[in-house]
């Protein structure tokens, strides 16, 4: 029998929030030392962070689907995961729009 992972959800929330923070730092660095020629490079790095956040959210949701009794309400876990994912997506969207509209 597998040993139950304690605090799995909290660890995943913390991991995704940390990735959001890294995205925000990258966006701040990109904007403060703006270089149009490096925008594609920054967008690629940002996409990797956002993709990692999505992967963690999917792992969390998969575990929740198989969990009999989660440590907090299912709806709360889903809502919190969605909000954190929206933050990650929104931060990436700023940089993607700058790239898409060719902001110089």
Tab-separated table of C-alpha atoms in Angstrom:
chain	number	residue	atom	x	y	z
A	1	UNK	CA	0.000	0.000	0.000
A	2	UNK	CA	1.253	3.460	-0.950
A	3	UNK	CA	1.982	5.951	1.744
A	4	UNK	CA	-0.256	8.989	1.504
A	5	UNK	CA	1.467	12.189	0.508
A	6	UNK	CA	0.718	14.763	3.158
A	7	UNK	CA	0.351	18.353	2.038
A	8	UNK	CA	0.436	17.451	-1.679
A	9	UNK	CA	-2.081	20.149	-2.575
A	10	UNK	CA	-0.389	22.805	-0.498
A	11	UNK	CA	3.004	21.944	-1.979
A	12	UNK	CA	1.575	22.164	-5.514
A	13	UNK	CA	-0.082	25.509	-4.766
A	14	UNK	CA	3.213	26.772	-3.418
A	15	UNK	CA	5.078	25.478	-6.474
A	16	UNK	CA	2.673	27.107	-8.934
A	17	UNK	CA	2.700	30.376	-6.971
A	18	UNK	CA	6.494	30.293	-7.076
A	19	UNK	CA	6.373	29.870	-10.863
A	20	UNK	CA	4.000	32.860	-11.064
A	21	UNK	CA	6.500	34.867	-9.048
A	22	UNK	CA	9.312	33.844	-11.434
A	23	UNK	CA	7.119	34.933	-14.355
A	24	UNK	CA	6.470	38.303	-12.706
A	25	UNK	CA	10.190	38.817	-12.067
A	26	UNK	CA	10.980	37.940	-15.691
A	27	UNK	CA	8.316	40.366	-16.931
A	28	UNK	CA	9.639	43.115	-14.651
A	29	UNK	CA	13.203	42.531	-15.887
A	30	UNK	CA	12.038	42.556	-19.490
A	31	UNK	CA	10.156	45.818	-19.033
A	32	UNK	CA	12.792	47.614	-16.983
A	33	UNK	CA	15.627	46.776	-19.409
A	34	UNK	CA	13.493	46.628	-22.526
A	35	UNK	CA	15.255	45.340	-25.619
A	36	UNK	CA	13.029	44.547	-28.592
A	37	UNK	CA	15.622	42.146	-29.992
A	38	UNK	CA	15.440	39.969	-26.868
A	39	UNK	CA	11.647	39.865	-26.732
A	40	UNK	CA	11.366	36.481	-28.456
A	41	UNK	CA	13.930	35.028	-26.056
A	42	UNK	CA	12.010	36.370	-23.061
A	43	UNK	CA	8.716	35.084	-24.485
A	44	UNK	CA	10.207	31.598	-24.834
A	45	UNK	CA	11.465	31.638	-21.239
A	46	UNK	CA	8.083	32.917	-20.051
A	47	UNK	CA	6.268	30.163	-21.955
A	48	UNK	CA	8.411	27.505	-20.259
A	49	UNK	CA	7.456	28.877	-16.843
A	50	UNK	CA	3.764	29.057	-17.750
A	51	UNK	CA	3.870	25.536	-19.160
A	52	UNK	CA	5.440	24.278	-15.914
A	53	UNK	CA	2.627	25.966	-13.974
A	54	UNK	CA	0.040	24.274	-16.217
A	55	UNK	CA	1.711	20.893	-15.726
A	56	UNK	CA	1.562	21.317	-11.952
A	57	UNK	CA	-2.099	22.304	-12.136
A	58	UNK	CA	-2.890	19.202	-14.209
A	59	UNK	CA	-1.072	16.982	-11.692
A	60	UNK	CA	-3.072	18.590	-8.905
A	61	UNK	CA	-6.373	18.075	-10.718
A	62	UNK	CA	-5.510	14.468	-11.577
A	63	UNK	CA	-4.739	13.723	-7.929
A	64	UNK	CA	-7.958	15.436	-6.866
A	65	UNK	CA	-9.980	13.291	-9.283
A	66	UNK	CA	-8.688	10.138	-7.585
A	67	UNK	CA	-8.670	11.430	-3.992
A	68	UNK	CA	-11.398	10.061	-1.768
A	69	UNK	CA	-11.197	12.709	0.950
A	70	UNK	CA	-9.076	15.780	0.112
A	71	UNK	CA	-7.702	17.901	2.982
A	72	UNK	CA	-9.933	20.849	2.017
A	73	UNK	CA	-13.115	21.118	-0.019
A	74	UNK	CA	-12.807	20.023	-3.656
A	75	UNK	CA	-14.443	23.210	-4.887
A	76	UNK	CA	-11.915	25.303	-2.983
A	77	UNK	CA	-8.992	23.355	-4.460
A	78	UNK	CA	-10.383	23.726	-7.987
A	79	UNK	CA	-11.126	27.438	-7.537
A	80	UNK	CA	-7.712	28.205	-6.087
A	81	UNK	CA	-5.963	26.212	-8.828
A	82	UNK	CA	-7.925	28.090	-11.503
A	83	UNK	CA	-7.140	31.493	-10.012
A	84	UNK	CA	-3.434	30.767	-9.747
A	85	UNK	CA	-3.432	29.441	-13.328
A	86	UNK	CA	-5.176	32.615	-14.534
A	87	UNK	CA	-2.435	34.687	-12.904
A	88	UNK	CA	0.256	32.670	-14.704
A	89	UNK	CA	-1.610	32.991	-18.008
A	90	UNK	CA	-2.154	36.736	-17.578
A	91	UNK	CA	1.501	37.453	-16.866
A	92	UNK	CA	2.520	35.511	-19.966
A	93	UNK	CA	-0.148	37.296	-22.025
A	94	UNK	CA	1.457	40.691	-21.368
A	95	UNK	CA	4.736	39.568	-22.911
A	96	UNK	CA	3.029	37.687	-25.744
A	97	UNK	CA	1.004	40.751	-26.705
A	98	UNK	CA	4.117	42.885	-26.714
A	99	UNK	CA	5.697	40.353	-29.054
A	100	UNK	CA	2.572	39.944	-31.186
A	101	UNK	CA	2.076	43.710	-31.643
A	102	UNK	CA	5.818	44.185	-32.223
A	103	UNK	CA	6.167	46.836	-29.518
A	104	UNK	CA	9.358	48.796	-29.999
